[in-house]
Amino acid sequence: MGQNLASAGIYLIQTFIGLYVLMIMIRFLMQISRVDYYNPICQGIVKITDPAIRPFRTLLPTIRGVDFASLTVAFIVQLIGVVLIMLLSGNPLIHPVYFGWVAIGLFSMIFNIYFFALIIMVISSWIAPYSSHPALMLVHQITDPVCTPARKLLPPMGGLDLSIILVFAALHIIDEILVIKPIAMSLRIPAGLILGLP
């Protein structure tokens, strides 16, 4: 019975902490991408995450579009989640490696946001190319900073934007081959501990 309760607690922590950190990281990317904050989805994300982020604003201002307050809150919330999960699993309350797990987890989450946003953008270009739905507008605005350099290297040809293939390839190489997965394996991050990591 006790093991079942611990498993249920771990599941709830992974789900709710993971979703909240995801919201904070989307807000972080919204700031970098300078999205339209009149978008109702953006306003919803800001409303959900603002109570946690606002106290850090005076200490950690935004510098050159990088929202350090959001990053700090995401790190703290994810660290709390990792500590609680490890405690319920019978591991030490705190360990230096947890900080590395959280850092690579947040980095991985950014790549996952871009990856799924690009998939949504590609599918929507087939089924609703002229849609002005707030969700699709947010996806386009978030992905624009990573797609624009690729479009300069590979301009649209015959109405097809093949530059997204370059972006997918770059994301895959960094995520799976060069950085995130190798570091995650070397740090021995438990499977499913952090949303976005295998």
Tab-separated table of C-alpha atoms in Angstrom:
chain	number	residue	atom	x	y	z
A	1	MET	CA	0.000	0.000	0.000
A	2	GLY	CA	2.782	2.377	0.933
A	3	GLN	CA	4.579	1.686	-2.349
A	4	ASN	CA	1.388	2.402	-4.298
A	5	LEU	CA	0.919	5.716	-2.490
A	6	ALA	CA	4.530	6.673	-3.218
A	7	SER	CA	4.060	5.797	-6.903
A	8	ALA	CA	0.869	7.878	-7.047
A	9	GLY	CA	2.669	10.801	-5.402
A	10	ILE	CA	5.555	10.542	-7.860
A	11	TYR	CA	3.122	10.494	-10.788
A	12	LEU	CA	1.273	13.577	-9.526
A	13	ILE	CA	4.518	15.473	-8.899
A	14	GLN	CA	5.889	14.588	-12.340
A	15	THR	CA	2.646	15.649	-14.011
A	16	PHE	CA	1.895	18.924	-12.253
A	17	ILE	CA	5.473	20.119	-11.737
A	18	GLY	CA	6.276	19.143	-15.329
A	19	LEU	CA	3.309	21.041	-16.757
A	20	TYR	CA	4.008	24.134	-14.671
A	21	VAL	CA	7.683	24.183	-15.649
A	22	LEU	CA	6.595	23.716	-19.277
A	23	MET	CA	4.404	26.829	-18.971
A	24	ILE	CA	7.308	28.805	-17.511
A	25	MET	CA	9.657	27.689	-20.300
A	26	ILE	CA	7.081	28.638	-22.947
A	27	ARG	CA	6.896	32.048	-21.304
A	28	PHE	CA	10.699	32.229	-21.399
A	29	LEU	CA	10.642	31.542	-25.155
A	30	MET	CA	7.788	34.011	-25.613
A	31	GLN	CA	10.012	36.723	-24.143
A	32	ILE	CA	12.956	35.824	-26.390
A	33	SER	CA	10.708	35.679	-29.471
A	34	ARG	CA	8.927	38.937	-28.606
A	35	VAL	CA	5.502	37.423	-29.225
A	36	ASP	CA	2.262	39.367	-29.291
A	37	TYR	CA	1.196	39.508	-25.643
A	38	TYR	CA	-2.331	40.492	-26.674
A	39	ASN	CA	-2.731	36.878	-27.800
A	40	PRO	CA	-5.227	35.323	-25.324
A	41	ILE	CA	-3.080	32.188	-24.943
A	42	CYS	CA	-0.061	34.345	-24.051
A	43	GLN	CA	-2.156	36.227	-21.526
A	44	GLY	CA	-3.267	32.929	-19.984
A	45	ILE	CA	0.325	31.683	-19.677
A	46	VAL	CA	1.423	34.969	-18.116
A	47	LYS	CA	-1.489	34.895	-15.660
A	48	ILE	CA	-0.661	31.339	-14.540
A	49	THR	CA	3.088	31.886	-14.161
A	50	ASP	CA	3.207	35.504	-12.977
A	51	PRO	CA	2.626	34.888	-9.226
A	52	ALA	CA	5.786	32.766	-9.033
A	53	ILE	CA	7.919	34.921	-11.345
A	54	ARG	CA	6.986	38.436	-10.204
A	55	PRO	CA	8.957	38.353	-6.888
A	56	PHE	CA	12.151	37.582	-8.842
A	57	ARG	CA	11.715	40.434	-11.338
A	58	THR	CA	13.453	43.071	-9.208
A	59	LEU	CA	16.413	40.790	-8.464
A	60	LEU	CA	16.789	39.291	-11.939
A	61	PRO	CA	15.878	41.720	-14.717
A	62	THR	CA	15.538	40.757	-18.370
A	63	ILE	CA	18.812	41.344	-20.218
A	64	ARG	CA	18.855	41.404	-24.035
A	65	GLY	CA	15.568	39.557	-24.178
A	66	VAL	CA	16.696	36.784	-21.819
A	67	ASP	CA	14.219	36.461	-18.947
A	68	PHE	CA	16.445	35.322	-16.084
A	69	ALA	CA	13.567	35.496	-13.590
A	70	SER	CA	11.590	32.879	-15.540
A	71	LEU	CA	14.655	30.639	-15.886
A	72	THR	CA	15.369	30.859	-12.167
A	73	VAL	CA	11.789	30.031	-11.190
A	74	ALA	CA	11.713	27.116	-13.652
A	75	PHE	CA	14.964	25.805	-12.151
A	76	ILE	CA	13.701	26.121	-8.565
A	77	VAL	CA	10.315	24.513	-9.293
A	78	GLN	CA	11.903	21.645	-11.225
A	79	LEU	CA	14.480	21.141	-8.457
A	80	ILE	CA	11.681	20.920	-5.871
A	81	GLY	CA	9.992	18.313	-8.057
A	82	VAL	CA	13.196	16.265	-8.401
A	83	VAL	CA	13.870	16.415	-4.648
A	84	LEU	CA	10.323	15.289	-3.790
A	85	ILE	CA	10.409	12.442	-6.314
A	86	MET	CA	13.795	11.216	-5.135
A	87	LEU	CA	12.652	11.432	-1.498
A	88	LEU	CA	9.543	9.364	-2.261
A	89	SER	CA	11.755	6.881	-4.103
A	90	GLY	CA	13.898	6.383	-0.988
A	91	ASN	CA	16.892	8.382	-2.231
A	92	PRO	CA	18.813	11.191	-0.480
A	93	LEU	CA	16.887	14.427	0.070
A	94	ILE	CA	19.507	16.479	-1.766
A	95	HIS	CA	22.504	15.596	-3.891
A	96	PRO	CA	24.721	17.819	-6.101
A	97	VAL	CA	23.841	15.764	-9.189
A	98	TYR	CA	20.202	16.920	-8.908
A	99	PHE	CA	21.294	20.392	-10.051
A	100	GLY	CA	22.813	18.912	-13.198
A	101	TRP	CA	19.668	16.870	-13.826
A	102	VAL	CA	17.498	19.984	-13.575
A	103	ALA	CA	19.748	22.074	-15.846
A	104	ILE	CA	19.850	19.473	-18.628
A	105	GLY	CA	16.123	18.866	-18.140
A	106	LEU	CA	15.286	22.523	-18.772
A	107	PHE	CA	17.603	22.602	-21.783
A	108	SER	CA	15.892	19.487	-23.151
A	109	MET	CA	12.470	21.025	-22.557
A	110	ILE	CA	13.356	24.010	-24.733
A	111	PHE	CA	14.315	21.684	-27.570
A	112	ASN	CA	11.104	19.696	-27.139
A	113	ILE	CA	9.007	22.856	-27.264
A	114	TYR	CA	10.668	23.864	-30.522
A	115	PHE	CA	10.358	20.330	-31.931
A	116	PHE	CA	6.623	20.007	-31.290
A	117	ALA	CA	5.972	23.628	-32.282
A	118	LEU	CA	7.636	22.948	-35.653
A	119	ILE	CA	5.524	19.810	-36.139
A	120	ILE	CA	2.372	21.813	-35.385
A	121	MET	CA	3.531	24.501	-37.810
A	122	VAL	CA	4.131	21.975	-40.611
A	123	ILE	CA	0.781	20.210	-40.104
A	124	SER	CA	-1.124	23.492	-39.875
A	125	SER	CA	0.491	24.693	-43.120
A	126	TRP	CA	-1.143	21.707	-44.848
A	127	ILE	CA	-4.590	21.736	-43.263
A	128	ALA	CA	-5.078	25.414	-42.313
A	129	PRO	CA	-2.466	27.514	-44.113
A	130	TYR	CA	-4.260	30.825	-43.612
A	131	SER	CA	-5.535	30.267	-40.081
A	132	SER	CA	-5.216	33.104	-37.576
A	133	HIS	CA	-5.995	30.947	-34.548
A	134	PRO	CA	-4.176	32.307	-31.444
A	135	ALA	CA	-2.419	28.975	-30.825
A	136	LEU	CA	-1.033	28.843	-34.374
A	137	MET	CA	0.003	32.490	-34.196
A	138	LEU	CA	1.927	31.759	-30.984
A	139	VAL	CA	3.602	28.711	-32.562
A	140	HIS	CA	4.708	30.752	-35.586
A	141	GLN	CA	6.042	33.572	-33.417
A	142	ILE	CA	7.963	31.232	-31.082
A	143	THR	CA	9.584	29.293	-33.944
A	144	ASP	CA	10.382	32.345	-36.051
A	145	PRO	CA	13.769	33.120	-34.372
A	146	VAL	CA	15.069	29.612	-35.147
A	147	CYS	CA	13.510	29.397	-38.618
A	148	THR	CA	14.626	32.798	-39.930
A	149	PRO	CA	18.380	31.956	-40.087
A	150	ALA	CA	17.535	28.654	-41.797
A	151	ARG	CA	15.394	30.470	-44.379
A	152	LYS	CA	18.394	32.621	-45.272
A	153	LEU	CA	20.399	29.462	-45.982
A	154	LEU	CA	17.550	27.684	-47.778
A	155	PRO	CA	14.938	30.125	-49.139
A	156	PRO	CA	11.409	28.872	-49.961
A	157	MET	CA	11.272	27.158	-53.354
A	158	GLY	CA	8.043	26.863	-55.313
A	159	GLY	CA	6.014	27.786	-52.264
A	160	LEU	CA	7.654	25.075	-50.139
A	161	ASP	CA	9.545	26.121	-47.007
A	162	LEU	CA	12.263	23.466	-46.845
A	163	SER	CA	14.253	25.424	-44.269
A	164	ILE	CA	12.309	23.634	-41.516
A	165	ILE	CA	14.200	20.455	-42.481
A	166	LEU	CA	17.435	22.221	-41.553
A	167	VAL	CA	15.986	23.273	-38.202
A	168	PHE	CA	14.751	19.726	-37.476
A	169	ALA	CA	18.182	18.321	-38.373
A	170	ALA	CA	19.973	20.835	-36.124
A	171	LEU	CA	17.613	20.138	-33.212
A	172	HIS	CA	18.044	16.383	-33.620
A	173	ILE	CA	21.842	16.548	-33.794
A	174	ILE	CA	22.108	18.738	-30.683
A	175	ASP	CA	19.430	16.853	-28.762
A	176	GLU	CA	20.227	13.233	-29.598
A	177	ILE	CA	23.863	13.151	-30.667
A	178	LEU	CA	25.994	16.030	-29.382
A	179	VAL	CA	24.623	17.500	-26.167
A	180	ILE	CA	21.429	16.584	-24.342
A	181	LYS	CA	21.182	12.792	-24.592
A	182	PRO	CA	24.923	12.167	-24.024
A	183	ILE	CA	24.948	14.434	-20.949
A	184	ALA	CA	21.715	12.891	-19.636
A	185	MET	CA	23.247	9.423	-19.990
A	186	SER	CA	26.502	10.473	-18.321
A	187	LEU	CA	24.549	11.999	-15.405
A	188	ARG	CA	22.417	8.835	-15.180
A	189	ILE	CA	19.139	10.725	-15.020
A	190	PRO	CA	16.361	8.280	-14.029
A	191	ALA	CA	13.911	7.579	-16.843
A	192	GLY	CA	10.825	9.782	-16.749
A	193	LEU	CA	12.118	11.913	-13.893
A	194	ILE	CA	11.860	15.187	-15.816
A	195	LEU	CA	9.285	16.022	-18.482
A	196	GLY	CA	10.982	16.017	-21.875
A	197	LEU	CA	13.741	13.565	-20.986
A	198	PRO	CA	13.379	9.871	-21.921
